[in-house]
C-alpha positions as a printed Julia matrix, in Angstrom:
52×3 Matrix{Float64}:
 103.97   84.36   82.29
 100.99   85.66   79.91
 100.28   82.76   78.27
  99.83   80.75   81.67
  96.86   83.32   82.69
  95.52   83.28   79.4
  95.43   78.99   79.56
  94.14   79.72   83.01
  91.76   81.51   81.84
  90.33   79.23   79.15
  90.66   76.97   81.09
  87.93   78.84   83.56
  86.09   79.46   80.17
  85.68   76.09   78.78
  84.13   74.65   83.19
  81.77   77.66   83.43
  80.57   77.7    79.73
  79.35   73.66   81.18
  75.25   73.45   81.6
  76.17   71.38   84.43
  78.29   73.79   85.99
  75.81   77.03   84.49
  73.31   76.03   86.84
  75.46   75.09   89.71
  76.34   78.51   89.5
  73.43   79.89   88.98
  72.1    78.0    91.95
  74.65   79.13   94.28
  74.44   82.52   92.84
  70.93   82.73   93.95
  71.6    80.76   97.72
  74.28   84.12   98.2
  71.76   86.94   96.93
  69.38   85.63   99.25
  71.93   85.07  102.33
  73.42   88.84  101.62
  69.23   89.78  101.3
  68.67   88.3   104.85
  71.79   89.26  105.89
  70.75   92.83  105.57
  67.91   92.41  107.08
  68.43   90.85  110.23
  71.29   93.73  110.49
  68.18   96.79  109.3
  65.79   94.54  111.98
  68.57   94.92  114.71
  68.86   98.52  114.76
  65.94   99.63  114.37
  65.23   97.22  117.79
  68.09   99.25  119.2
  66.37  102.54  118.26
  62.63  101.8   119.03
C-alpha cells in the first residue's frame, strides 16, 4: 500500500517537474487566483449595494 502511494507521488512529481506542465500549471493557478479575486469583489459590491 505504501509503495503504491510513493509511486503515485513520484509520478506526479515527474509530471509537475516537466517545464511545459509547470508553465501550464502557473497559468492555471493565475487564472484561478484572478477568478477567486473577481468573485470576492462581486460579493463585496453586492453586500455594499444591499446596505446602501
